[in-house]
Coordinates of C-alpha atoms and ligand atoms in Angstrom, one line a residue:
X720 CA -137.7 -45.0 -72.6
X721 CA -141.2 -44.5 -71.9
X722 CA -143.7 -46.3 -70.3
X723 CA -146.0 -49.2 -71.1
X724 CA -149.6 -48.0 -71.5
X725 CA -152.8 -49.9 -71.0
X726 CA -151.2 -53.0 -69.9
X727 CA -153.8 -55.9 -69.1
X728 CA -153.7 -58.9 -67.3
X729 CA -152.8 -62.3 -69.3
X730 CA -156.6 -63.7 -69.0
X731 CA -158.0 -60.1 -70.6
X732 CA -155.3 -60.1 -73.0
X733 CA -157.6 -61.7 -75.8
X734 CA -160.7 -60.5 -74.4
X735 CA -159.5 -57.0 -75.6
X736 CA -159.7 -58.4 -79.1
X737 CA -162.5 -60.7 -78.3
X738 CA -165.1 -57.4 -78.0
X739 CA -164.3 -56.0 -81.3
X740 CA -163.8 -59.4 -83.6
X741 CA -166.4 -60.7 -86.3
X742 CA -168.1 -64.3 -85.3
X743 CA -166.1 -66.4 -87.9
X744 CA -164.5 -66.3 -91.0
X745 CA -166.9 -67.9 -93.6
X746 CA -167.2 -71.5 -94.6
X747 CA -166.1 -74.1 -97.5
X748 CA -166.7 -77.8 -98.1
X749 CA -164.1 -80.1 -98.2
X750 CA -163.2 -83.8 -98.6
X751 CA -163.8 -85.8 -95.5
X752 CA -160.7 -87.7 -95.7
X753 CA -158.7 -84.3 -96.0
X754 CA -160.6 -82.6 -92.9
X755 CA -158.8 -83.8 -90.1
X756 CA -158.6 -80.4 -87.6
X757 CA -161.1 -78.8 -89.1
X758 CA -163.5 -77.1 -87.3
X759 CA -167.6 -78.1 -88.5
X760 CA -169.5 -75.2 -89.9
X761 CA -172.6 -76.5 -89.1
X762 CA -174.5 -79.4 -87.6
X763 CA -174.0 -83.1 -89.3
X764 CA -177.2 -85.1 -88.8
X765 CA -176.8 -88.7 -90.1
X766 CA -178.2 -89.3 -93.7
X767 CA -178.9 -93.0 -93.0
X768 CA -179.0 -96.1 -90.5
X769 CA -176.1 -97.5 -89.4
X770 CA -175.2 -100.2 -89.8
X771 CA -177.7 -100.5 -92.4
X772 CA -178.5 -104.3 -92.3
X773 CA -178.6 -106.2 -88.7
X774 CA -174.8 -107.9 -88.3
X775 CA -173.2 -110.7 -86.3
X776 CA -170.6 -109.5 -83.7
X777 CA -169.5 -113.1 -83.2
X778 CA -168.4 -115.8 -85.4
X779 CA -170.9 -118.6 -85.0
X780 CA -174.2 -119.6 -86.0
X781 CA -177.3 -117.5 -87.4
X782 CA -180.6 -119.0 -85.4
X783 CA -184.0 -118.3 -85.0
X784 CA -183.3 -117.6 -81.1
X785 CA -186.7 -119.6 -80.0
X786 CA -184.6 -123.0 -81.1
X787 CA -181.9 -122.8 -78.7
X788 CA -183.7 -122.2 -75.4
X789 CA -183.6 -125.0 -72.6
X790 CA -180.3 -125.7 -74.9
X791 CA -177.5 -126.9 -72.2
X792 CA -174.5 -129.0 -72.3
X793 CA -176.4 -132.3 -71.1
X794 CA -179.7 -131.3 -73.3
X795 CA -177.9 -129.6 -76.5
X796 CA -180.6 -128.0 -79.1
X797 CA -179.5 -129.8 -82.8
X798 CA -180.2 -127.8 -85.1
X799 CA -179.4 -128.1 -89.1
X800 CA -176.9 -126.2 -90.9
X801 CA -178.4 -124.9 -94.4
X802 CA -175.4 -123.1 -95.4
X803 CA -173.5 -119.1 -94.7
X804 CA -173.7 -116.1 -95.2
X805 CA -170.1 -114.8 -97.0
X806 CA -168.8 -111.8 -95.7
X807 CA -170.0 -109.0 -97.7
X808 CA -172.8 -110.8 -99.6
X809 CA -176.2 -110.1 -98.9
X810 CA -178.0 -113.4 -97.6
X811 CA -179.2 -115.8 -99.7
X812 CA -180.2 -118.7 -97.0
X813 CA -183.2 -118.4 -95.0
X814 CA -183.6 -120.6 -91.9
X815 CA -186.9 -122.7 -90.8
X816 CA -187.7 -123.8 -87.6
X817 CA -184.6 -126.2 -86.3
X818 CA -182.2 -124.8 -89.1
X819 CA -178.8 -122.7 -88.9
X820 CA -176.4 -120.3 -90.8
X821 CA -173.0 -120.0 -91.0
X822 CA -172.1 -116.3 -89.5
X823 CA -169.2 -114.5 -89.5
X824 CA -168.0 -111.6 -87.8
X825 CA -169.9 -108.2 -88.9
X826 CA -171.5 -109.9 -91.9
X827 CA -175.3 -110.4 -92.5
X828 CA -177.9 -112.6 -90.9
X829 CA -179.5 -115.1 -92.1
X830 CA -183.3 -114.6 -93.2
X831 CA -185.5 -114.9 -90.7
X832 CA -182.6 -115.3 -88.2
X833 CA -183.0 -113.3 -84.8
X834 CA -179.8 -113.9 -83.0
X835 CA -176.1 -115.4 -83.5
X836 CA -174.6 -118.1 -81.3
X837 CA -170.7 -117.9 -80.7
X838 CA -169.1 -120.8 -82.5
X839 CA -167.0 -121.6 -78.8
X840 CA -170.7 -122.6 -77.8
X841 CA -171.7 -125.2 -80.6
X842 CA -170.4 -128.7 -81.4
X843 CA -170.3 -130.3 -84.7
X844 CA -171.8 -133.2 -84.9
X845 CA -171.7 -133.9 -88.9
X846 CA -171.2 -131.7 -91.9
X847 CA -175.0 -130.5 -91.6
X848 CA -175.8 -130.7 -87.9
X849 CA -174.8 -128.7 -85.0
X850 CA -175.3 -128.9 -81.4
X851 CA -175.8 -125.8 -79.3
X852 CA -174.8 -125.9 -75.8
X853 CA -176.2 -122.5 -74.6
X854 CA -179.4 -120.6 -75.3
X855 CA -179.4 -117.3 -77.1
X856 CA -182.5 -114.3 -76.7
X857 CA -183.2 -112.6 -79.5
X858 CA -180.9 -110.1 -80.2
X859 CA -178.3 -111.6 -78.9
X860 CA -174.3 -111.3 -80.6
X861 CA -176.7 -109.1 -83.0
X862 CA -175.7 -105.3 -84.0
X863 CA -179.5 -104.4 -85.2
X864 CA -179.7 -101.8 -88.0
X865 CA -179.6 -98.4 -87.4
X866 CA -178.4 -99.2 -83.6
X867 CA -175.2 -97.1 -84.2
X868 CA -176.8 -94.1 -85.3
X869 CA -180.4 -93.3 -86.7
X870 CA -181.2 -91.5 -89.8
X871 CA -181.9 -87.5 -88.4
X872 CA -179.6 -87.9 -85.7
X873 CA -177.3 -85.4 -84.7
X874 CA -173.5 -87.0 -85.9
X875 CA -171.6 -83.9 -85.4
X876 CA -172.1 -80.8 -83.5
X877 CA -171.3 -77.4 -85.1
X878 CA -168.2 -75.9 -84.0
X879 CA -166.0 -79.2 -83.3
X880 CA -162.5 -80.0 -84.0
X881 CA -162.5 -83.1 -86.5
X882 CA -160.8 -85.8 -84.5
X883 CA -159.8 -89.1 -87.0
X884 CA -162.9 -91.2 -85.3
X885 CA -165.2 -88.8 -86.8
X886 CA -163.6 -89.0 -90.3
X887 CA -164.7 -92.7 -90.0
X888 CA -168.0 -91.6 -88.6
X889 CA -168.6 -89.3 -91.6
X890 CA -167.4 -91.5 -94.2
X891 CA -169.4 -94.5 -92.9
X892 CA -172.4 -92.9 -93.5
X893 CA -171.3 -91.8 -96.9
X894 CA -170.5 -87.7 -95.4
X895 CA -167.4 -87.7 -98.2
X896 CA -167.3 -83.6 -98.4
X897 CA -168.1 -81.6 -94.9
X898 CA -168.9 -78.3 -94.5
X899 CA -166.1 -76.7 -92.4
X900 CA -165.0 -72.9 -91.4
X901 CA -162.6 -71.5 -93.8
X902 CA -159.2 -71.5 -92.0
X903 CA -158.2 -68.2 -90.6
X904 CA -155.4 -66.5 -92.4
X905 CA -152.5 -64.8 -90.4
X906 CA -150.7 -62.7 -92.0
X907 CA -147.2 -62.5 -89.9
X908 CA -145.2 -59.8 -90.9
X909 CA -141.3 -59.8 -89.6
X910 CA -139.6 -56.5 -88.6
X911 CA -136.1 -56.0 -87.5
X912 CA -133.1 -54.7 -89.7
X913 CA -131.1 -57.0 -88.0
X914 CA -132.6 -60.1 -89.8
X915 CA -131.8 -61.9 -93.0
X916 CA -133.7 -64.9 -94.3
X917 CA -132.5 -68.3 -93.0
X918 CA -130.9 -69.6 -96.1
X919 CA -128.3 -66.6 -96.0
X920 CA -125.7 -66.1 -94.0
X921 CA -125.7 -63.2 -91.5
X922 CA -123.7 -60.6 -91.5
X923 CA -122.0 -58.7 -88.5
X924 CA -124.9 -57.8 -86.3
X925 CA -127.5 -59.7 -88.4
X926 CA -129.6 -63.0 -87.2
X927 CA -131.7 -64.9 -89.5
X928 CA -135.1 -65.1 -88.6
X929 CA -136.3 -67.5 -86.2
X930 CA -139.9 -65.8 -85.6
X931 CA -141.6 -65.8 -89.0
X932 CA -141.2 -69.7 -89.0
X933 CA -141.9 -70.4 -85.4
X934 CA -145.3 -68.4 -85.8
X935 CA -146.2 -70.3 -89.0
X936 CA -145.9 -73.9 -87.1
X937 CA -148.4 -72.2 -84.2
X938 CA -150.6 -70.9 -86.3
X939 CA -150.7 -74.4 -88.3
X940 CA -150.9 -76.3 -85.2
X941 CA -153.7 -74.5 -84.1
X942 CA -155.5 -74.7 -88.1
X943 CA -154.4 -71.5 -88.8
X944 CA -153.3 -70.8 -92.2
X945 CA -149.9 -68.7 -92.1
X946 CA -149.2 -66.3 -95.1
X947 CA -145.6 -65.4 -95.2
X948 CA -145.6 -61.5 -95.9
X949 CA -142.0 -60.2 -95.4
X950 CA -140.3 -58.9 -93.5
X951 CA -139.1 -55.5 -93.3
X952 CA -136.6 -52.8 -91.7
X953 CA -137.3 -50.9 -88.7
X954 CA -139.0 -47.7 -90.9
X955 CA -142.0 -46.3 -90.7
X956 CA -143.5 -45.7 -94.0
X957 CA -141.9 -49.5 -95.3
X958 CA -143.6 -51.0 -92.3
X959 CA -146.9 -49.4 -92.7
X960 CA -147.3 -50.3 -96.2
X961 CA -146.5 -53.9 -95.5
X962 CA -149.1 -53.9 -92.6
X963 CA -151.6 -52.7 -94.7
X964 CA -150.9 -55.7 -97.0
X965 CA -151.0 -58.0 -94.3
X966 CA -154.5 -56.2 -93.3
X967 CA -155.5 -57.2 -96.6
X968 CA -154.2 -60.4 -97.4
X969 CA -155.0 -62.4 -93.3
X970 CA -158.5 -62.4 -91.0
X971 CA -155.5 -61.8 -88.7
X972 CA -151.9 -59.4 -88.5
X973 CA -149.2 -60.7 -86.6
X974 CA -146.1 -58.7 -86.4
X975 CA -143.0 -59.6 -84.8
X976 CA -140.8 -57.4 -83.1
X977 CA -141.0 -53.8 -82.8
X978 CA -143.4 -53.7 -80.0
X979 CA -141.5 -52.2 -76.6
X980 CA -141.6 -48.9 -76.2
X981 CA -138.4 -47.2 -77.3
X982 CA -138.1 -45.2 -80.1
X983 CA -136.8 -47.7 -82.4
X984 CA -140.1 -50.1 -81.5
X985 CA -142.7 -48.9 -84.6
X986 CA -145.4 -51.9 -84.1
X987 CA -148.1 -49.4 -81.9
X988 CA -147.5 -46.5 -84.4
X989 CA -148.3 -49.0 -87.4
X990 CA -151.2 -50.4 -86.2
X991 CA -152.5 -47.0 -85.0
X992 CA -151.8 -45.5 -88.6
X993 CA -154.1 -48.6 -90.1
X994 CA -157.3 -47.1 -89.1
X995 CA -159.8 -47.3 -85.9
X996 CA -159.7 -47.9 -83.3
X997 CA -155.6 -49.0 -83.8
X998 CA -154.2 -49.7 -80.3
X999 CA -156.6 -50.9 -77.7
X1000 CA -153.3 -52.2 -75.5
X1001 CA -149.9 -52.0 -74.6
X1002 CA -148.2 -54.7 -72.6
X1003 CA -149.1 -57.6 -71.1
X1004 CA -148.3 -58.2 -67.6
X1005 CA -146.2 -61.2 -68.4
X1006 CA -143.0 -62.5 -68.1
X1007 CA -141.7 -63.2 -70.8
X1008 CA -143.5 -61.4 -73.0
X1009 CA -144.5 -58.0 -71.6
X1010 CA -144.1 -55.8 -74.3
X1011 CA -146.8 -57.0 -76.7
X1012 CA -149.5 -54.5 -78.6
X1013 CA -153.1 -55.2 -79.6
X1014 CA -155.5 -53.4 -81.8
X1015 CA -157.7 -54.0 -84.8
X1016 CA -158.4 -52.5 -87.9
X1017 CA -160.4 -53.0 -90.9
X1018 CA -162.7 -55.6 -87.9
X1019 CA -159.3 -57.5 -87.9
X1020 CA -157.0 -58.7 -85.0
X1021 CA -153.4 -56.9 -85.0
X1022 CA -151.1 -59.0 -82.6
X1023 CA -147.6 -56.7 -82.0
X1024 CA -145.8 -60.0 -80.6
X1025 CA -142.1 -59.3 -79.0
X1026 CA -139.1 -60.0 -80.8
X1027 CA -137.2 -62.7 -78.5
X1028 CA -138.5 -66.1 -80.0
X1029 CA -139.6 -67.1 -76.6
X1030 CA -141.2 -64.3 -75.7
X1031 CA -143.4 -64.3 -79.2
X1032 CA -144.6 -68.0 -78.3
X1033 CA -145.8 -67.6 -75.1
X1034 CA -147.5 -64.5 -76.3
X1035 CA -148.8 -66.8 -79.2
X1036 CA -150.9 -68.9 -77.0
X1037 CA -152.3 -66.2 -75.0
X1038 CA -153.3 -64.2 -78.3
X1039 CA -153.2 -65.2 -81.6
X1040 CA -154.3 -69.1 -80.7
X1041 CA -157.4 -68.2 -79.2
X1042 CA -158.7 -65.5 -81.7
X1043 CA -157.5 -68.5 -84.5
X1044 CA -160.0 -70.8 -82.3
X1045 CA -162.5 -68.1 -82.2
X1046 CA -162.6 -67.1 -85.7
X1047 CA -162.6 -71.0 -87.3
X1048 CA -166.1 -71.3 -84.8
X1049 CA -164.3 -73.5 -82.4
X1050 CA -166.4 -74.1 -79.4
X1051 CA -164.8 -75.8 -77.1
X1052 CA -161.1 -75.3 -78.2
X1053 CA -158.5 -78.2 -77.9
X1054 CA -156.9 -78.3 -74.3
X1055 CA -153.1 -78.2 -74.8
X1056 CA -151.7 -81.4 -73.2
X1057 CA -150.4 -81.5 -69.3
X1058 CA -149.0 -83.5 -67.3
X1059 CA -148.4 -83.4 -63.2
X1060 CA -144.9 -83.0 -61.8
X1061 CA -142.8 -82.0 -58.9
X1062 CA -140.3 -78.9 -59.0
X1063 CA -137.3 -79.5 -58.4
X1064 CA -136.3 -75.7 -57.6
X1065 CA -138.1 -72.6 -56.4
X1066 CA -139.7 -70.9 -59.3
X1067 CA -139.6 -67.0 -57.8
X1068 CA -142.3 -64.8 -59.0
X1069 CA -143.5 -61.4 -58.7
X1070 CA -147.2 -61.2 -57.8
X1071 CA -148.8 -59.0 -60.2
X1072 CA -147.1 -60.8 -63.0
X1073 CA -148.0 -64.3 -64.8
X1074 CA -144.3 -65.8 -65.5
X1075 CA -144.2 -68.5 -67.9
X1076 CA -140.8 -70.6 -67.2
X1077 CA -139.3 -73.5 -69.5
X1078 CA -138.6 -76.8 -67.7
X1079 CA -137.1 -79.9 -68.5
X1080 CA -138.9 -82.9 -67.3
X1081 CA -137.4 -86.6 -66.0
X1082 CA -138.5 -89.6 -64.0
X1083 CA -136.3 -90.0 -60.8
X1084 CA -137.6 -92.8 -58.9
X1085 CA -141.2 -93.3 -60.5
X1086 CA -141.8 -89.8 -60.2
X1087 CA -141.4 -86.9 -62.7
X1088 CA -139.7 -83.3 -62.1
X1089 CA -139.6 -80.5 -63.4
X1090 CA -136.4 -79.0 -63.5
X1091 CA -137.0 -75.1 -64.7
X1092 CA -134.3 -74.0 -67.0
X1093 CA -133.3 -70.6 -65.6
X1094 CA -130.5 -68.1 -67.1
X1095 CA -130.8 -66.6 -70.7
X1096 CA -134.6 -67.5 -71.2
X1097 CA -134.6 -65.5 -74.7
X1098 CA -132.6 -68.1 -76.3
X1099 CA -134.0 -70.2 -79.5
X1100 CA -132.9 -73.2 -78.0
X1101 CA -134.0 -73.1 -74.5
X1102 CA -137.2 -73.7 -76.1
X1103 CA -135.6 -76.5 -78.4
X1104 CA -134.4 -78.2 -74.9
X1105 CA -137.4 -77.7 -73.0
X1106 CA -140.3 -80.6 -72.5
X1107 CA -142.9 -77.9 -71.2
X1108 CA -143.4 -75.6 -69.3
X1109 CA -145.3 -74.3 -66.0
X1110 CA -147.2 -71.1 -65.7
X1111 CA -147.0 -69.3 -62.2
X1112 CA -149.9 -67.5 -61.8
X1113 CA -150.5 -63.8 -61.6
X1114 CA -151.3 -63.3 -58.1
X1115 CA -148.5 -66.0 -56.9
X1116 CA -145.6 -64.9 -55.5
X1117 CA -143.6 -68.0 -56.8
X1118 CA -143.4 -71.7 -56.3
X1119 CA -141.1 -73.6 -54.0
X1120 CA -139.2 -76.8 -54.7
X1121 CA -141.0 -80.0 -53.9
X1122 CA -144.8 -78.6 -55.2
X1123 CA -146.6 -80.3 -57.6
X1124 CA -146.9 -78.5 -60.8
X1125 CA -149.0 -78.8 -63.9
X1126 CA -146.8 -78.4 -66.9
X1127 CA -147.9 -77.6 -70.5
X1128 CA -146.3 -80.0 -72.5
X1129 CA -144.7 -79.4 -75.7
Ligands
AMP2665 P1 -137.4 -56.3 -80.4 O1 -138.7 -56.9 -80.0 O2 -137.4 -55.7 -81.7 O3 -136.9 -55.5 -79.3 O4 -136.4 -57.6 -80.5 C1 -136.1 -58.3 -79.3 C2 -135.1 -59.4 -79.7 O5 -135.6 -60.3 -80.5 C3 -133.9 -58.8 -80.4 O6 -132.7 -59.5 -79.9 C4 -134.1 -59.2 -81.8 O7 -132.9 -59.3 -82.5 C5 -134.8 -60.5 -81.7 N1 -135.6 -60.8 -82.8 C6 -136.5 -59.9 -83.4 N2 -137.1 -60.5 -84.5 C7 -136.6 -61.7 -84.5 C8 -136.9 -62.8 -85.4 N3 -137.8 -62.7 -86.4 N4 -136.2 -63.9 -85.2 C9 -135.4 -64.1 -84.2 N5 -135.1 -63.1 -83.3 C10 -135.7 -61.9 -83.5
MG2666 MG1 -136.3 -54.8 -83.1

């Protein structure tokens, strides 16, 4: 077998890629309600106020503020109920000195009304007269127009993840269509003449693939948009014309498999043969996942991810996710969840080398461990059983029992 060539360290792993990538695929506008992960293509300044009329926050009375103060519990202000404002109406009632409006929750003032007094702080006296125990300033229980956002101000910075908050945001200033980055298209290629598609059954010395579905779920989760492409024997000349299709069809080529160094591993030779500059590394210095390629072609990303189903999603997130993130314009790109807990065996480690090992997690007495599940890592279901798992970093030589760990959580 021989060697691994231009192996880089797991934080340059990208950065390889980084130097030779296009800004971002271009933009499109879509429906507001449908944009949820979508990264902005540009900066959202509000259209209009909001709220655009001034609203009660309290159920209670409308007032002209100046009529309640000196109002106490002994000295109560009386003031004259001239009707309320419905929900959802626009006012029709306008108060005079000594006069009141029925409010309600979020709906409009009365006219001429400067403040709102909580119904807990008013008595009725009759069908037209209330007392109120309690001064109100102006302003008071009182959302004023425009106090949420201004017309012209910025709403939504270019770059950012659409949480659901800022669908209502959008929508409540009437934003129904945003303009957001096109999502990046991987093309993920499978190689291996072992495989067969899941719905068949395998033959002696076949396995249906795991990888072409696994990497589709990342790159969705991520806002990728996966583009099945085949997948295809261990040959040459099939491989390279399906990589070229891939190179034409995705922003991005992912290929699985293929990409050790033996003689039956084509993935380097492929993406060399696609044009310039092909290969710009080989290996990763990562366990699992070592033998992984990168290159471009055509200004495109070409991720060689290994084979073992494991190995290709730990690889994933070191690769593929952040050129995704990079190519929709993410700025700050999602964190991936984490949570704090306590090993519950020594994690050993070469330093040099960033190992990446599954763990289960429990509570034991109010606190949570981390259990790492050791043996046959490459297996599809160590994964499936997993909860996280913890990252020992490149220049540590392992971690013991008892430390405190950050896991990534599934
Ligand atoms: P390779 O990277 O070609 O050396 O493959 C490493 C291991 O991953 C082998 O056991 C392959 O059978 C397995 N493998 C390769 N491709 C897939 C796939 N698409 N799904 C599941 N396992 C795979
Ligand atoms: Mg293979």
């Amino acid at each position: 077998m021989s060697e691994f060539f231009k192996v880089v360290a797991p934080d340059q792993a990208f950065q390889v890629l980084k130097k030779h990538m296009p800004a971002t695929v271009g933009a499109e506008m879509v429906d507001t309600a449908g944009a949820l992960g979508r990264v902005t293509a540009e900066e959202i300044t509000s259209p209009e106020d909001l709220p655009a009329f001034a609203r009660s926050t309290m159920d209670g009375y409308s007032v002209r503020a100046q009529d309640t103060f000196g109002a106490s519990e002994g000295m109560p202000a009386y003031l004259e109920v001239v009707g309320e404002v419905p929900m959802g109406k626009a006012a029709e009632v306008s108060l005079a000195t000594g006069q009141a409006a029925v409010a309600y929750t979020g709906g409009m003032l009365a006219g001429s009304a400067d403040a709102v007094v909580m119904v807990e702080r008013t008595q009725k006296v009759d069908e037209r007269t209330i007392e109120v125990l309690r001064p109100v300033a102006p302003g008071e229980n009182v959302v004023q127009s425009g106090e949420d956002v201004r017309r012209g101000d910025p709403v939504l910075p270019k770059g950012q993840v659409i949480r659901p908050q800022d669908i209502g945001g959008a929508l409540a200033l009437g934003l129904t269509t945003l303009k957001v980055s096109r999502k990046p298209r991987v093309a993920i290629v499978s190689t291996g003449d072992e495989l067969v598609a899941p719905h068949q059954r395998p033959g002696p010395g076949q396995i249906r693939d795991i990888n072409t579905y696994t990497i589709s779920g990342l790159v969705s989760s991520c806002g990728g948009l996966p583009i099945h492409v085949g997948r295809v024997e261990d040959d040459f000349e099939a491989q390279k014309s399906v990589a070229a299709e891939a190179l034409d069809m995705g922003d991005i080529v992912v290929f699985s498999a293929g990409s050790s160094v033996s003689s039956r591993d084509l993935t380097a030779s492929v993406f060399d043969s696609l044009g310039d500059p092909g290969v710009l590394a080989h290996g990763i210095a990562i366990k699992p996942g070592k033998p992984t390629v990168m290159g471009m072609a055509d200004g495109k990303p070409l991720i060689g991810l290994p084979g073992n189903p494991v190995s290709a999603m730990v690889v994933f997130d070191i690769t593929v996710r952040p050129a995704i993130y990079h190519l929709s314009g993410c700025v700050r790109p999602p964190t991936l969840p984490t949570t704090t807990a306590t090993l519950t065996r020594d994690i050993p480690s070469q330093a040099g080398r960033e190992d990446y090992v599954q763990v289960r997690l429990s509570e034991q007495d109010g606190t949570l461990e981390a259990e790492p599940i050791f043996g046959k890592s490459n297996l599809i279901y160590t994964l499936v059983r997993a909860d996280g798992v913890v990252r020992v970093p490149l220049e540590k030589g392992g971690i013991y029992a008892g430390e405190e760990v950050s896991v990534r959580v599934y």
